RNA sequence: GGGGCCGUAGUUCAGUUGGUUAGAAUGCCUGACUGUCGAUCAGGAGGUCGCGAGUUCGAGUCUCGUCGGCCCCGCCA
């Protein structure tokens, strides 16, 4: 039996045609006489009709069909009788009168219903992923993802990019996330690492003269999971030679515009706004601000220092920071609501949350008495506060202040519906610092050690390395990082200055990244690139909240594949061949 | 490494202050029904209340431990 149509495609125009359909029995409605079967494939479903007066034997066999039997049929498309048309369904104008029925295979009763009306526990869905895939939600996500990937490939092909496959068995590099390791049989005691990203390979492709590279590629990071993180995930990886940041912005804005137009029917406005890193931190408390709403942070360290409030004064004296946000209409928050906010702030290390309500006669709270009339007026002006608003303050070391207020801002905005959930606001965050302090206070690359410093800041290497800006950029959508990249260093002398600040001498550098440094001896072009979280992007486009909803076979929270049972133990002989011994 | 929420029928859930034989919806099975489309109607089967201790006359309910799931902090150049 050869399929002639997909179940979801039948329309008025097919009336009178003999068709052959294949698929799974979705719902069946047995009226004693006539039997209806909804036959489903990945495109949708059509109604099959079995009439006992037409073919008693066929009708008897149809009555025995059950959920998820896999069948094929031959039949004739006819318009539904008047009054039985179902306008809710794309195929609701017609039905198929079946003349032949073939059961490819029967099915046990599925462990959960194959429809969209019920949220099923994710552990069961993962165990029977192939059944979950028959459900419209996951099916549509995977189809959508496929179309995205197709659009991405077309876009880069049309713009002169070369798709290059880089190795999965690669070399472990000391920086960054934990590596997944693969033992080598031929070199006992030695290991490949799965790539955290094809970073060095794509730079080598630029040195190799490919000029424009892209790849939709798996990356692996052995870190703890989150709703938007998987141990193996997919990146849209891009690198270009002879370019400046503007070229990257333009190419990637073009990609986003194309994707949003082709897949969502939305016209995005370009160029996307750009915001320096320190602006983002000061105004939003994080490097990936959600700019769909205001409620921006304001520094009030100066006012706190002048106040009589000891908590604030001592924090300013100890090089701490005081910032706040103004919640419009927040004066109506109950004591409990403010307590809850305090709890939310404490997740990010804030030891307290100071607040003032803007009432009829000015600011009110248990700490207002420590602020003179003049200081209160300054606060009101700084936040543009009006009667009915609520001011919230966090005073702590800067990283805590930023993190706590950034979270409160998002938390309140979500709670109070302060933004349109259907709006998409893109933003480039630029001028990231080249270095940040590690746990011991030493400079460590905030992006990676091949990031090009801002040309205006080269004098700072020896005097104030932490103040050097990088030619690095992130693309942020609605408060989530879609991707990031940088212009790379292409001169060995600059690369060694970079390493020197990191405390890496020439010999160590050679050991770690020798192959790249060697390549830099042979005329490397100026180059740079970017990488996008593909899963995350598809998730955001579909307004989903979990990355697993757009991945065919994801790992669970504990990075396990529950369906196939991975990871798992292996045969002793396999270990022996690899020269490995597992500690009991 | 740390915090939070959760675990009861195949599935999704309810279960009062600790008190009789643990319920509902849906699915499943049987029967009825010729126009439904999340069909309807009647009947039926289906439970180690995650597991283990403890408190108690009595535990789905309280306590401790443990296992599992999800979310978050740390981590993720």
Short mmCIF file of N, CA and C in Angstrom, two decimals, chain A residues 115-215:
data_model
loop_
_atom_site.label_atom_id
_atom_site.label_comp_id
_atom_site.label_asym_id
_atom_site.label_seq_id
_atom_site.Cartn_x
_atom_site.Cartn_y
_atom_site.Cartn_z
N UNK A 115 -2.54 13.16 23.38
CA UNK A 115 -3.19 14.40 22.95
C UNK A 115 -2.70 15.55 23.80
N UNK A 116 -3.23 16.72 23.55
CA UNK A 116 -2.66 17.92 24.15
C UNK A 116 -3.44 18.39 25.38
N UNK A 117 -4.40 17.59 25.81
CA UNK A 117 -5.28 18.10 26.84
C UNK A 117 -4.77 17.86 28.26
N UNK A 118 -3.65 17.20 28.37
CA UNK A 118 -3.22 16.82 29.71
C UNK A 118 -1.70 16.99 29.81
N UNK A 119 -1.27 17.65 30.89
CA UNK A 119 0.16 17.71 31.16
C UNK A 119 0.58 16.42 31.83
N UNK A 120 1.51 15.74 31.21
CA UNK A 120 1.99 14.47 31.76
C UNK A 120 3.35 14.70 32.40
N UNK A 121 3.63 13.97 33.47
CA UNK A 121 4.92 14.10 34.15
C UNK A 121 6.07 13.88 33.19
N UNK A 122 7.11 14.69 33.36
CA UNK A 122 8.16 14.69 32.36
C UNK A 122 8.97 13.39 32.38
N UNK A 123 9.09 12.75 33.53
CA UNK A 123 9.84 11.51 33.59
C UNK A 123 9.21 10.43 32.72
N UNK A 124 7.87 10.37 32.73
CA UNK A 124 7.18 9.39 31.89
C UNK A 124 7.33 9.76 30.42
N UNK A 125 7.23 11.04 30.14
CA UNK A 125 7.38 11.50 28.76
C UNK A 125 8.77 11.17 28.24
N UNK A 126 9.79 11.30 29.07
CA UNK A 126 11.15 11.02 28.62
C UNK A 126 11.37 9.54 28.42
N UNK A 127 10.74 8.74 29.28
CA UNK A 127 10.91 7.29 29.16
C UNK A 127 10.30 6.78 27.86
N UNK A 128 9.14 7.36 27.50
CA UNK A 128 8.46 6.97 26.26
C UNK A 128 8.53 8.14 25.28
N UNK A 129 9.74 8.60 24.99
CA UNK A 129 9.88 9.81 24.18
C UNK A 129 9.24 9.64 22.81
N UNK A 130 9.31 8.41 22.27
CA UNK A 130 8.74 8.16 20.95
C UNK A 130 7.23 8.33 20.95
N UNK A 131 6.59 8.13 22.10
CA UNK A 131 5.15 8.39 22.19
C UNK A 131 4.89 9.88 22.41
N UNK A 132 5.74 10.50 23.22
CA UNK A 132 5.62 11.94 23.45
C UNK A 132 5.73 12.69 22.12
N UNK A 133 6.58 12.15 21.25
CA UNK A 133 6.81 12.75 19.94
C UNK A 133 5.58 12.69 19.06
N UNK A 134 4.66 11.74 19.36
CA UNK A 134 3.42 11.68 18.59
C UNK A 134 2.44 12.76 19.04
N UNK A 135 2.68 13.31 20.23
CA UNK A 135 1.78 14.35 20.74
C UNK A 135 2.05 15.66 20.02
N UNK A 136 0.99 16.43 19.75
CA UNK A 136 1.16 17.64 18.94
C UNK A 136 2.22 18.60 19.48
N UNK A 137 2.34 18.75 20.79
CA UNK A 137 3.25 19.77 21.33
C UNK A 137 4.69 19.51 20.94
N UNK A 138 5.18 18.31 21.24
CA UNK A 138 6.58 18.01 20.92
C UNK A 138 6.77 17.87 19.41
N UNK A 139 5.79 17.23 18.76
CA UNK A 139 5.87 17.08 17.31
C UNK A 139 6.03 18.46 16.64
N UNK A 140 5.18 19.42 17.02
CA UNK A 140 5.24 20.74 16.39
C UNK A 140 6.55 21.44 16.72
N UNK A 141 7.06 21.23 17.95
CA UNK A 141 8.33 21.87 18.32
C UNK A 141 9.45 21.34 17.45
N UNK A 142 9.45 20.03 17.20
CA UNK A 142 10.52 19.44 16.40
C UNK A 142 10.41 19.86 14.93
N UNK A 143 9.18 19.96 14.43
CA UNK A 143 9.00 20.43 13.06
C UNK A 143 9.45 21.88 12.94
N UNK A 144 9.09 22.68 13.94
CA UNK A 144 9.48 24.09 13.94
C UNK A 144 11.00 24.22 13.98
N UNK A 145 11.61 23.42 14.85
CA UNK A 145 13.07 23.45 14.98
C UNK A 145 13.75 23.11 13.65
N UNK A 146 13.19 22.12 12.98
CA UNK A 146 13.75 21.70 11.70
C UNK A 146 13.68 22.85 10.68
N UNK A 147 12.54 23.55 10.69
CA UNK A 147 12.40 24.69 9.77
C UNK A 147 13.40 25.79 10.11
N UNK A 148 13.62 26.01 11.42
CA UNK A 148 14.61 27.01 11.85
C UNK A 148 15.99 26.65 11.30
N UNK A 149 16.37 25.39 11.50
CA UNK A 149 17.70 24.96 11.06
C UNK A 149 17.85 25.16 9.56
N UNK A 150 16.79 24.86 8.84
CA UNK A 150 16.79 25.01 7.40
C UNK A 150 16.99 26.47 7.00
N UNK A 151 16.25 27.35 7.69
CA UNK A 151 16.37 28.78 7.41
C UNK A 151 17.78 29.28 7.71
N UNK A 152 18.35 28.80 8.80
CA UNK A 152 19.70 29.20 9.17
C UNK A 152 20.68 28.78 8.08
N UNK A 153 20.59 27.54 7.65
CA UNK A 153 21.50 27.05 6.60
C UNK A 153 21.35 27.85 5.32
N UNK A 154 20.11 28.08 4.91
CA UNK A 154 19.89 28.86 3.70
C UNK A 154 20.49 30.24 3.81
N UNK A 155 20.26 30.86 4.96
CA UNK A 155 20.74 32.23 5.16
C UNK A 155 22.26 32.30 5.00
N UNK A 156 22.95 31.39 5.68
CA UNK A 156 24.41 31.46 5.63
C UNK A 156 24.93 31.07 4.25
N UNK A 157 24.28 30.10 3.62
CA UNK A 157 24.70 29.74 2.28
C UNK A 157 24.55 30.92 1.33
N UNK A 158 23.43 31.63 1.46
CA UNK A 158 23.19 32.77 0.58
C UNK A 158 24.17 33.92 0.85
N UNK A 159 24.76 33.92 2.05
CA UNK A 159 25.67 35.01 2.39
C UNK A 159 27.14 34.60 2.30
N UNK A 160 27.39 33.54 1.58
CA UNK A 160 28.78 33.20 1.27
C UNK A 160 29.52 32.48 2.38
N UNK A 161 28.80 31.79 3.24
CA UNK A 161 29.47 31.05 4.32
C UNK A 161 29.71 29.60 3.90
N UNK A 162 30.78 29.04 4.47
CA UNK A 162 31.14 27.64 4.21
C UNK A 162 30.79 26.83 5.45
N UNK A 163 30.03 25.76 5.26
CA UNK A 163 29.70 24.90 6.39
C UNK A 163 30.82 23.89 6.57
N UNK A 164 31.43 23.90 7.74
CA UNK A 164 32.56 23.00 8.01
C UNK A 164 32.23 22.15 9.23
N UNK A 165 32.47 20.86 9.13
CA UNK A 165 32.30 19.98 10.29
C UNK A 165 33.60 19.90 11.05
N UNK A 166 33.56 20.22 12.32
CA UNK A 166 34.75 20.17 13.15
C UNK A 166 34.68 18.91 14.03
N UNK A 167 35.83 18.48 14.57
CA UNK A 167 35.86 17.20 15.27
C UNK A 167 35.03 17.19 16.56
N UNK A 168 34.46 16.01 16.83
CA UNK A 168 33.80 15.76 18.11
C UNK A 168 34.82 15.20 19.09
N UNK A 169 35.73 14.36 18.59
CA UNK A 169 36.82 13.88 19.43
C UNK A 169 37.92 14.93 19.37
N UNK A 170 38.12 15.60 20.48
CA UNK A 170 38.96 16.79 20.46
C UNK A 170 39.91 16.78 21.64
N UNK A 171 40.51 17.94 21.89
CA UNK A 171 41.53 18.02 22.93
C UNK A 171 40.98 18.76 24.13
N UNK A 172 41.27 18.23 25.31
CA UNK A 172 40.83 18.89 26.53
C UNK A 172 41.61 20.18 26.73
N UNK A 173 40.89 21.25 27.03
CA UNK A 173 41.56 22.51 27.34
C UNK A 173 41.21 22.88 28.77
N UNK A 174 42.18 23.45 29.48
CA UNK A 174 42.01 23.62 30.92
C UNK A 174 40.94 24.64 31.29
N UNK A 175 40.72 25.66 30.46
CA UNK A 175 39.77 26.69 30.85
C UNK A 175 38.34 26.25 30.65
N UNK A 176 37.43 27.01 31.25
CA UNK A 176 36.03 26.83 30.94
C UNK A 176 35.33 25.78 31.76
N UNK A 177 34.32 25.20 31.14
CA UNK A 177 33.49 24.22 31.84
C UNK A 177 34.24 22.89 31.95
N UNK A 178 33.68 22.00 32.75
CA UNK A 178 34.23 20.64 32.81
C UNK A 178 34.03 19.94 31.47
N UNK A 179 35.05 19.19 31.08
CA UNK A 179 34.98 18.45 29.82
C UNK A 179 34.34 17.08 30.03
N UNK A 180 33.66 16.61 28.99
CA UNK A 180 33.36 15.18 28.89
C UNK A 180 34.58 14.52 28.27
N UNK A 181 35.05 13.46 28.87
CA UNK A 181 36.27 12.81 28.38
C UNK A 181 35.94 11.47 27.73
N UNK A 182 36.70 11.14 26.70
CA UNK A 182 36.56 9.87 26.00
C UNK A 182 37.92 9.18 26.01
N UNK A 183 38.04 8.03 26.64
CA UNK A 183 39.34 7.37 26.71
C UNK A 183 39.75 6.82 25.34
N UNK A 184 41.04 6.84 25.10
CA UNK A 184 41.57 6.32 23.84
C UNK A 184 42.09 4.90 24.06
N UNK A 185 41.66 3.96 23.22
CA UNK A 185 42.14 2.58 23.32
C UNK A 185 43.57 2.48 22.81
N UNK A 186 43.82 3.22 21.70
CA UNK A 186 45.12 3.09 21.06
C UNK A 186 46.21 3.81 21.85
N UNK A 187 45.80 4.85 22.58
CA UNK A 187 46.75 5.55 23.46
C UNK A 187 46.27 5.40 24.90
N UNK A 188 46.60 4.27 25.50
CA UNK A 188 46.06 3.99 26.84
C UNK A 188 46.44 5.09 27.83
N UNK A 189 45.48 5.44 28.68
CA UNK A 189 45.74 6.47 29.68
C UNK A 189 45.59 7.87 29.14
N UNK A 190 45.24 7.99 27.86
CA UNK A 190 45.03 9.33 27.30
C UNK A 190 43.59 9.48 26.85
N UNK A 191 43.16 10.74 26.78
CA UNK A 191 41.74 11.01 26.59
C UNK A 191 41.51 12.06 25.53
N UNK A 192 40.45 11.85 24.77
CA UNK A 192 39.87 12.94 24.00
C UNK A 192 38.93 13.70 24.92
N UNK A 193 38.62 14.93 24.52
CA UNK A 193 37.53 15.65 25.18
C UNK A 193 36.51 15.99 24.12
N UNK A 194 35.24 15.97 24.51
CA UNK A 194 34.20 16.45 23.59
C UNK A 194 34.22 17.98 23.64
N UNK A 195 34.06 18.64 22.50
CA UNK A 195 34.25 20.09 22.46
C UNK A 195 33.17 20.85 23.24
N UNK A 196 33.61 21.82 24.04
CA UNK A 196 32.66 22.73 24.68
C UNK A 196 32.12 23.72 23.66
N UNK A 197 32.91 23.94 22.63
CA UNK A 197 32.50 24.68 21.44
C UNK A 197 33.64 24.50 20.45
N UNK A 198 33.38 24.71 19.15
CA UNK A 198 34.47 24.51 18.18
C UNK A 198 35.36 25.74 18.07
N UNK A 199 35.48 26.49 19.16
CA UNK A 199 36.17 27.78 19.16
C UNK A 199 37.49 27.78 18.39
N UNK A 200 38.41 26.91 18.78
CA UNK A 200 39.74 26.98 18.17
C UNK A 200 39.70 26.50 16.72
N UNK A 201 38.88 25.52 16.44
CA UNK A 201 38.79 25.02 15.06
C UNK A 201 38.29 26.10 14.12
N UNK A 202 37.30 26.88 14.59
CA UNK A 202 36.78 27.87 13.65
C UNK A 202 37.80 28.98 13.42
N UNK A 203 38.61 29.28 14.44
CA UNK A 203 39.68 30.25 14.22
C UNK A 203 40.70 29.70 13.23
N UNK A 204 40.97 28.40 13.35
CA UNK A 204 41.92 27.78 12.42
C UNK A 204 41.37 27.78 10.99
N UNK A 205 40.05 27.68 10.87
CA UNK A 205 39.43 27.78 9.53
C UNK A 205 39.67 29.17 8.93
N UNK A 206 39.69 30.18 9.78
CA UNK A 206 39.97 31.53 9.28
C UNK A 206 41.42 31.63 8.85
N UNK A 207 42.33 31.05 9.64
CA UNK A 207 43.73 31.05 9.26
C UNK A 207 43.89 30.23 7.97
N UNK A 208 43.04 29.23 7.82
CA UNK A 208 43.05 28.40 6.63
C UNK A 208 42.44 29.09 5.42
N UNK A 209 41.93 30.30 5.61
CA UNK A 209 41.48 31.08 4.46
C UNK A 209 40.06 30.82 4.00
N UNK A 210 39.25 30.14 4.82
CA UNK A 210 37.87 29.86 4.40
C UNK A 210 36.99 31.12 4.44
N UNK A 211 37.47 32.13 5.13
CA UNK A 211 36.87 33.48 5.11
C UNK A 211 35.55 33.60 5.88
N UNK A 212 34.60 32.73 5.57
CA UNK A 212 33.33 32.78 6.30
C UNK A 212 32.91 31.35 6.63
N UNK A 213 32.82 31.06 7.92
CA UNK A 213 32.50 29.70 8.37
C UNK A 213 31.21 29.72 9.17
N UNK A 214 30.40 28.68 8.98
CA UNK A 214 29.31 28.47 9.94
C UNK A 214 29.09 26.97 10.13
N UNK A 215 28.44 26.64 11.22
CA UNK A 215 28.12 25.26 11.50
C UNK A 215 26.99 25.22 12.52
#
